[in-house]
Amino acid sequence: MQIARETLLRSYRAMRTIRDFEERLHVEFATGEIPGFVHLYCGEEASGVGVCANLTDQDTIASTHRGHGHCIAKGVEVAGMMAEIYGRRTGVCQGKGGSMHIADLSRGMLGANGIVGGGPPLICGAALSHKTLKDGAVAVAFYGDGASNEGTTLESLNLASVWRLPAVFVLEDNGYGEATGASYACAGSQKARAGGFGMPYLECDGTDFFAVHQAAGEAIAHARAGNGPVMLHVHLARWYGHFEGDAMTYRAAGEVAAARADHDCLTIFRTRVTQAGLLDGTELDDIDSAVRDEIESAVIAAKQAPLPEAADLLADVYVRY
Ligand SMILES: Cc1ncc(C[n+]2csc(CCOP(=O)(O)OP(=O)(O)O)c2C)c(N)n1
Ligand SMILES: [Mg+2]
């Protein structure tokens, strides 16, 4: 499938932004200034970006505890995210959500989620709304191999199929749920699980933007056309610990180094587009430098921003209808 030049540039920028955002958080979290936990998405960038390149602002996504990449891929503003992670009043959720609860409904980003398996049921609700309102939109749940074993996820696969919802379940399989290997924890096969619920199954290499874009495009088109849900199984690797501070003693020596050396989605993308003459290396260099500046400004602004005040505690708690 031919991908528009504009989409390629936007997608590269999103992947580079996620990488730099996360690398910077890795450094900043170690200083102790950031409250709570952070779970980094480095190594997985092509998945969120390849999927979201097929979505509009009307389409909705639900994310996970490892949600920064999904937010950026769906267009959530970086400075507001950084401030949110620092717990500042200028954050996209006024500093009351933090890393695991970033949401921006104006972008169709329903939220990162500290509850493993929390996204799939939300996406059934969103997809039911899209179907009822006939707005032509689809809802996408990102969930991990660990979350694939949660009852909420399995119930959602069933419900989405029974109600023929415009939903896509994107299983980001990085081989681990915390320190537990997916090969140990996931019985049977994900393909058989999809088949058991009567939905099509697709899989792809999650370190190759083009492979993700193609597979997600098919899955989303199927759901958007009213043919019901699809499971998309994306294979990838995370480059850092489960959370910042995880010593990763359960990973084989050289595993992460090999992923970084041979499966870096940014390197794969750059080689592909420059060799095919689709984009020029200097255009990509310009994006790299613009993103570096954007992240630097976001960190400076976040550190200077005010914390929420006691009076903010009861604001935005309930929605008025
Ligand atoms: C309902 C629930 N159970 C357990 C946890 C603790 N927990 C947080 S992340 C995680 C592992 C999730 O693994 P996976 O879904 O594969 O996502 P990954 O971290 O690999 O991106 C667990 C068990 C939780 N947050 N929520
Ligand atoms: Mg996992």
Short mmCIF file of C-alpha atoms and ligand atoms in Angstrom, two decimals:
data_model
loop_
_atom_site.label_atom_id
_atom_site.label_comp_id
_atom_site.label_asym_id
_atom_site.label_seq_id
_atom_site.Cartn_x
_atom_site.Cartn_y
_atom_site.Cartn_z
CA MET A 1 0.00 0.00 0.00
CA GLN A 2 1.29 3.47 -0.91
CA ILE A 3 1.63 5.68 2.17
CA ALA A 4 1.37 9.44 1.66
CA ARG A 5 4.62 11.37 2.18
CA GLU A 6 2.89 13.53 4.77
CA THR A 7 1.90 10.41 6.73
CA LEU A 8 5.46 9.09 6.58
CA LEU A 9 6.88 12.35 7.93
CA ARG A 10 4.25 12.58 10.67
CA SER A 11 4.78 8.96 11.65
CA TYR A 12 8.56 9.30 11.83
CA ARG A 13 8.15 12.39 13.96
CA ALA A 14 5.76 10.56 16.29
CA MET A 15 8.13 7.58 16.67
CA ARG A 16 11.11 9.86 17.29
CA THR A 17 9.08 11.90 19.78
CA ILE A 18 8.11 8.79 21.72
CA ARG A 19 11.72 7.55 21.78
CA ASP A 20 13.13 10.86 22.99
CA PHE A 21 10.29 11.43 25.45
CA GLU A 22 10.89 8.04 27.04
CA GLU A 23 14.70 8.22 26.99
CA ARG A 24 14.45 11.57 28.73
CA LEU A 25 12.03 10.22 31.34
CA HIS A 26 14.48 7.39 31.99
CA VAL A 27 17.06 10.01 32.98
CA GLU A 28 14.69 12.36 34.81
CA PHE A 29 12.93 9.64 36.81
CA ALA A 30 16.25 8.60 38.32
CA THR A 31 16.59 12.07 39.89
CA GLY A 32 13.56 11.39 42.07
CA GLU A 33 11.63 14.44 40.88
CA ILE A 34 8.83 12.49 39.16
CA PRO A 35 6.14 11.04 41.46
CA GLY A 36 4.70 7.53 41.08
CA PHE A 37 5.74 4.91 38.55
CA VAL A 38 6.66 5.19 34.90
CA HIS A 39 6.60 2.34 32.36
CA LEU A 40 8.56 3.14 29.20
CA TYR A 41 7.47 2.30 25.64
CA CYS A 42 10.95 2.41 24.03
CA GLY A 43 11.33 -0.29 21.38
CA GLU A 44 7.57 -0.49 20.81
CA GLU A 45 7.08 2.84 19.01
CA ALA A 46 6.18 1.44 15.57
CA SER A 47 3.18 -0.36 17.03
CA GLY A 48 1.31 2.62 18.47
CA VAL A 49 2.29 4.86 15.57
CA GLY A 50 1.58 2.28 12.84
CA VAL A 51 -1.89 1.66 14.27
CA CYS A 52 -2.80 5.29 14.98
CA ALA A 53 -1.65 6.41 11.51
CA ASN A 54 -4.86 4.69 10.34
CA LEU A 55 -7.09 6.55 12.81
CA THR A 56 -8.80 9.95 12.95
CA ASP A 57 -9.55 12.19 15.95
CA GLN A 58 -13.08 10.70 15.96
CA ASP A 59 -11.73 7.18 16.43
CA THR A 60 -11.08 6.24 20.03
CA ILE A 61 -8.29 4.32 21.73
CA ALA A 62 -7.83 2.90 25.20
CA SER A 63 -4.31 2.37 26.44
CA THR A 64 -2.41 0.66 29.24
CA HIS A 65 -0.03 1.46 32.09
CA ARG A 66 2.64 1.74 29.31
CA GLY A 67 0.66 4.50 27.68
CA HIS A 68 2.93 7.43 26.76
CA GLY A 69 3.53 6.09 23.26
CA HIS A 70 -0.16 5.58 22.55
CA CYS A 71 -0.89 9.15 23.69
CA ILE A 72 1.76 10.66 21.44
CA ALA A 73 0.73 8.45 18.52
CA LYS A 74 -2.89 9.65 18.92
CA GLY A 75 -1.78 13.28 18.92
CA VAL A 76 -1.81 14.25 22.58
CA GLU A 77 0.33 17.33 23.11
CA VAL A 78 3.81 16.56 24.44
CA ALA A 79 4.30 19.53 26.80
CA GLY A 80 0.96 18.79 28.48
CA MET A 81 1.93 15.13 28.87
CA MET A 82 5.29 15.97 30.39
CA ALA A 83 3.66 18.38 32.85
CA GLU A 84 1.10 15.70 33.71
CA ILE A 85 3.83 13.17 34.47
CA TYR A 86 5.48 15.75 36.74
CA GLY A 87 2.08 16.16 38.46
CA ARG A 88 1.76 19.83 37.47
CA ARG A 89 -1.35 21.93 37.12
CA THR A 90 -0.53 22.61 33.43
CA GLY A 91 -0.74 18.90 32.61
CA VAL A 92 -3.38 17.49 30.26
CA CYS A 93 -5.31 16.23 33.32
CA GLN A 94 -4.32 19.20 35.48
CA GLY A 95 -1.65 17.10 37.18
CA LYS A 96 -4.13 14.78 38.84
CA GLY A 97 -3.71 11.77 36.54
CA GLY A 98 0.02 11.24 36.23
CA SER A 99 1.79 8.82 33.91
CA MET A 100 -0.78 6.04 34.14
CA HIS A 101 -3.91 8.13 33.69
CA ILE A 102 -3.19 10.51 30.85
CA ALA A 103 -6.36 11.10 28.82
CA ASP A 104 -7.35 13.59 26.14
CA LEU A 105 -10.87 13.10 24.86
CA SER A 106 -10.42 15.79 22.21
CA ARG A 107 -7.97 13.39 20.53
CA GLY A 108 -10.06 10.29 21.12
CA MET A 109 -7.52 9.15 23.71
CA LEU A 110 -9.72 7.64 26.42
CA GLY A 111 -6.88 7.10 28.81
CA ALA A 112 -3.82 5.22 29.89
CA ASN A 113 -4.89 2.74 32.54
CA GLY A 114 -3.33 1.38 35.71
CA ILE A 115 -5.71 -1.58 35.62
CA VAL A 116 -4.27 -4.38 33.51
CA GLY A 117 -7.10 -5.49 31.19
CA GLY A 118 -8.99 -2.24 31.86
CA GLY A 119 -8.87 -0.99 28.25
CA PRO A 120 -10.77 -3.73 26.37
CA PRO A 121 -14.10 -3.21 28.24
CA LEU A 122 -13.81 0.57 27.75
CA ILE A 123 -13.35 -0.02 24.04
CA CYS A 124 -16.49 -2.17 23.91
CA GLY A 125 -18.39 0.80 25.35
CA ALA A 126 -16.78 3.26 22.94
CA ALA A 127 -17.38 0.95 19.97
CA LEU A 128 -21.01 0.50 21.00
CA SER A 129 -21.35 4.31 21.03
CA HIS A 130 -19.78 4.55 17.56
CA LYS A 131 -22.11 1.84 16.28
CA THR A 132 -25.22 3.37 17.88
CA LEU A 133 -24.42 6.90 16.73
CA LYS A 134 -23.44 5.59 13.28
CA ASP A 135 -20.51 8.02 13.28
CA GLY A 136 -18.29 5.73 11.23
CA ALA A 137 -15.58 5.63 13.89
CA VAL A 138 -13.76 2.62 15.32
CA ALA A 139 -12.46 1.95 18.82
CA VAL A 140 -9.06 0.38 19.45
CA ALA A 141 -7.83 -1.30 22.63
CA PHE A 142 -4.09 -1.68 23.15
CA TYR A 143 -3.34 -4.45 25.66
CA GLY A 144 -0.35 -6.58 26.60
CA ASP A 145 0.35 -10.30 26.63
CA GLY A 146 -0.20 -10.19 30.41
CA ALA A 147 -3.54 -8.44 29.94
CA SER A 148 -4.52 -11.06 27.35
CA ASN A 149 -5.13 -13.46 30.25
CA GLU A 150 -7.42 -11.15 32.21
CA GLY A 151 -11.10 -12.07 32.42
CA THR A 152 -12.06 -8.55 31.41
CA THR A 153 -10.14 -8.95 28.14
CA LEU A 154 -11.68 -12.31 27.31
CA GLU A 155 -15.17 -11.05 28.15
CA SER A 156 -14.56 -8.05 25.90
CA LEU A 157 -13.51 -10.24 22.97
CA ASN A 158 -16.75 -12.15 23.42
CA LEU A 159 -18.98 -9.09 23.78
CA ALA A 160 -17.41 -7.30 20.82
CA SER A 161 -18.03 -10.34 18.67
CA VAL A 162 -21.59 -10.95 19.90
CA TRP A 163 -22.51 -7.31 19.26
CA ARG A 164 -20.41 -7.09 16.05
CA LEU A 165 -18.75 -3.96 17.34
CA PRO A 166 -16.39 -1.73 15.32
CA ALA A 167 -13.51 -2.64 17.63
CA VAL A 168 -9.89 -3.66 17.09
CA PHE A 169 -7.96 -5.44 19.83
CA VAL A 170 -4.26 -4.70 19.43
CA LEU A 171 -2.29 -7.20 21.49
CA GLU A 172 1.17 -5.76 22.08
CA ASP A 173 3.13 -8.91 22.86
CA ASN A 174 6.53 -7.98 24.29
CA GLY A 175 7.03 -11.43 25.77
CA TYR A 176 6.63 -10.43 29.41
CA GLY A 177 3.98 -9.47 31.94
CA GLU A 178 6.22 -7.85 34.57
CA ALA A 179 8.81 -10.65 35.08
CA THR A 180 6.65 -13.52 33.82
CA GLY A 181 7.31 -14.87 30.33
CA ALA A 182 4.37 -14.97 27.92
CA SER A 183 5.53 -18.39 26.76
CA TYR A 184 4.85 -19.62 30.31
CA ALA A 185 1.75 -17.58 31.14
CA CYS A 186 -0.36 -17.64 27.96
CA ALA A 187 -2.05 -20.98 27.30
CA GLY A 188 -2.87 -22.15 23.79
CA SER A 189 -2.43 -19.57 21.06
CA GLN A 190 -3.72 -16.04 20.61
CA LYS A 191 -4.83 -16.97 17.12
CA ALA A 192 -6.95 -19.79 18.52
CA ARG A 193 -8.38 -17.40 21.13
CA ALA A 194 -9.50 -14.99 18.38
CA GLY A 195 -10.93 -17.90 16.41
CA GLY A 196 -12.73 -19.14 19.51
CA PHE A 197 -14.58 -15.83 19.65
CA GLY A 198 -15.26 -15.91 15.92
CA MET A 199 -13.10 -12.93 15.00
CA PRO A 200 -10.38 -12.57 12.36
CA TYR A 201 -6.77 -12.66 13.56
CA LEU A 202 -3.83 -10.83 12.03
CA GLU A 203 -0.24 -10.66 13.26
CA CYS A 204 2.76 -8.54 12.38
CA ASP A 205 6.30 -7.53 13.29
CA GLY A 206 5.84 -4.62 15.67
CA THR A 207 9.29 -3.21 15.00
CA ASP A 208 8.46 -2.58 11.32
CA PHE A 209 6.23 0.49 10.92
CA PHE A 210 5.20 -0.61 7.42
CA ALA A 211 4.12 -4.07 8.58
CA VAL A 212 2.08 -2.60 11.44
CA HIS A 213 0.55 0.08 9.23
CA GLN A 214 -0.52 -2.51 6.65
CA ALA A 215 -1.99 -5.02 9.14
CA ALA A 216 -3.68 -2.34 11.25
CA GLY A 217 -5.07 -0.76 8.09
CA GLU A 218 -6.73 -4.06 7.17
CA ALA A 219 -8.05 -4.65 10.68
CA ILE A 220 -9.43 -1.12 11.04
CA ALA A 221 -11.01 -1.15 7.57
CA HIS A 222 -12.73 -4.45 8.43
CA ALA A 223 -14.15 -3.05 11.68
CA ARG A 224 -15.07 0.31 10.14
CA ALA A 225 -17.02 -1.40 7.37
CA GLY A 226 -19.31 -2.96 9.98
CA ASN A 227 -17.87 -6.47 9.81
CA GLY A 228 -17.17 -6.74 13.52
CA PRO A 229 -14.02 -6.86 15.64
CA VAL A 230 -10.51 -8.04 14.75
CA MET A 231 -7.55 -9.13 16.88
CA LEU A 232 -4.17 -7.79 15.76
CA HIS A 233 -1.23 -9.56 17.43
CA VAL A 234 1.86 -7.35 17.34
CA HIS A 235 5.23 -8.88 18.22
CA LEU A 236 7.75 -6.53 19.80
CA ALA A 237 10.31 -6.06 22.58
CA ARG A 238 10.59 -3.56 25.40
CA TRP A 239 13.99 -2.01 25.87
CA TYR A 240 13.76 -1.02 29.52
CA GLY A 241 12.50 -2.73 32.64
CA HIS A 242 8.84 -3.34 33.35
CA PHE A 243 8.91 -0.08 35.31
CA GLU A 244 11.77 2.32 35.95
CA GLY A 245 13.88 0.73 38.66
CA ASP A 246 13.37 -2.86 37.48
CA ALA A 247 16.80 -4.56 37.36
CA MET A 248 15.54 -7.06 34.72
CA THR A 249 17.34 -10.03 36.26
CA TYR A 250 14.83 -12.33 34.53
CA ARG A 251 16.00 -11.43 31.02
CA ALA A 252 18.68 -13.38 29.16
CA ALA A 253 22.09 -11.78 28.75
CA GLY A 254 22.21 -9.90 25.46
CA GLU A 255 18.43 -10.00 24.88
CA VAL A 256 17.89 -6.26 25.10
CA ALA A 257 21.15 -5.44 23.30
CA ALA A 258 20.06 -7.65 20.38
CA ALA A 259 16.66 -5.96 20.20
CA ARG A 260 18.30 -2.54 20.18
CA ALA A 261 20.87 -3.54 17.55
CA ASP A 262 18.68 -5.50 15.15
CA HIS A 263 15.09 -4.37 15.73
CA ASP A 264 15.20 -0.62 16.24
CA CYS A 265 12.04 0.62 14.50
CA LEU A 266 13.58 4.04 13.86
CA THR A 267 16.62 2.59 12.11
CA ILE A 268 14.47 0.17 10.13
CA PHE A 269 12.18 3.03 9.05
CA ARG A 270 15.04 5.36 8.08
CA THR A 271 16.80 2.69 6.01
CA ARG A 272 13.59 1.74 4.23
CA VAL A 273 12.41 5.25 3.31
CA THR A 274 15.82 6.59 2.28
CA GLN A 275 16.74 3.52 0.20
CA ALA A 276 13.36 3.67 -1.55
CA GLY A 277 13.82 7.40 -2.16
CA LEU A 278 10.59 8.17 -0.29
CA LEU A 279 12.20 10.63 2.15
CA ASP A 280 15.53 12.35 2.35
CA GLY A 281 17.91 11.71 5.28
CA THR A 282 18.24 15.44 5.95
CA GLU A 283 14.45 15.73 6.41
CA LEU A 284 14.68 13.08 9.07
CA ASP A 285 17.68 14.81 10.69
CA ASP A 286 15.64 18.02 10.83
CA ILE A 287 12.82 16.18 12.59
CA ASP A 288 15.32 14.69 15.06
CA SER A 289 16.59 18.11 15.99
CA ALA A 290 13.10 19.69 16.23
CA VAL A 291 11.99 16.86 18.53
CA ARG A 292 15.10 17.27 20.72
CA ASP A 293 14.17 20.93 21.22
CA GLU A 294 10.52 20.12 21.87
CA ILE A 295 11.36 17.61 24.61
CA GLU A 296 13.89 19.94 26.20
CA SER A 297 11.33 22.77 26.36
CA ALA A 298 8.67 20.40 27.70
CA VAL A 299 10.91 19.30 30.58
CA ILE A 300 11.94 22.86 31.45
CA ALA A 301 8.30 24.04 31.39
CA ALA A 302 7.09 21.06 33.44
CA LYS A 303 9.68 21.65 36.16
CA GLN A 304 8.73 25.32 36.42
CA ALA A 305 4.96 24.76 36.39
CA PRO A 306 2.87 25.00 39.59
CA LEU A 307 1.53 21.98 41.44
CA PRO A 308 -2.27 21.59 41.77
CA GLU A 309 -3.76 23.36 44.78
CA ALA A 310 -5.96 21.92 47.49
CA ALA A 311 -8.96 23.71 45.97
CA ASP A 312 -8.42 21.74 42.71
CA LEU A 313 -9.11 18.46 44.48
CA LEU A 314 -12.84 18.43 43.84
CA ALA A 315 -12.70 19.91 40.34
CA ASP A 316 -13.22 17.57 37.35
CA VAL A 317 -14.25 14.69 39.59
CA TYR A 318 -17.80 14.32 38.26
CA VAL A 319 -19.14 15.04 34.79
CA ARG A 320 -22.27 17.19 34.57
CA TYR A 321 -24.82 15.94 32.04
C1 LIG B 1 -5.77 -5.94 37.39
C2 LIG B 1 -4.28 -5.78 37.62
N1 LIG B 1 -3.54 -6.85 37.97
C3 LIG B 1 -2.21 -6.71 38.17
C4 LIG B 1 -1.60 -5.49 38.04
C5 LIG B 1 -0.09 -5.35 38.28
N2 LIG B 1 0.56 -5.24 36.95
C6 LIG B 1 0.89 -4.04 36.44
S1 LIG B 1 1.57 -4.17 34.89
C7 LIG B 1 1.46 -5.85 34.93
C8 LIG B 1 1.94 -6.67 33.77
C9 LIG B 1 1.26 -6.35 32.50
O1 LIG B 1 1.85 -7.07 31.44
P1 LIG B 1 1.42 -6.82 29.96
O2 LIG B 1 -0.06 -6.77 29.87
O3 LIG B 1 2.10 -7.85 29.14
O4 LIG B 1 1.94 -5.35 29.62
P2 LIG B 1 3.47 -4.85 29.52
O5 LIG B 1 3.86 -4.37 30.89
O6 LIG B 1 4.31 -5.95 29.04
O7 LIG B 1 3.41 -3.71 28.55
C10 LIG B 1 0.88 -6.29 36.12
C11 LIG B 1 0.64 -7.70 36.46
C12 LIG B 1 -2.41 -4.39 37.70
N3 LIG B 1 -1.89 -3.17 37.54
N4 LIG B 1 -3.74 -4.56 37.46
MG MG B 2 3.85 -7.71 28.09
#
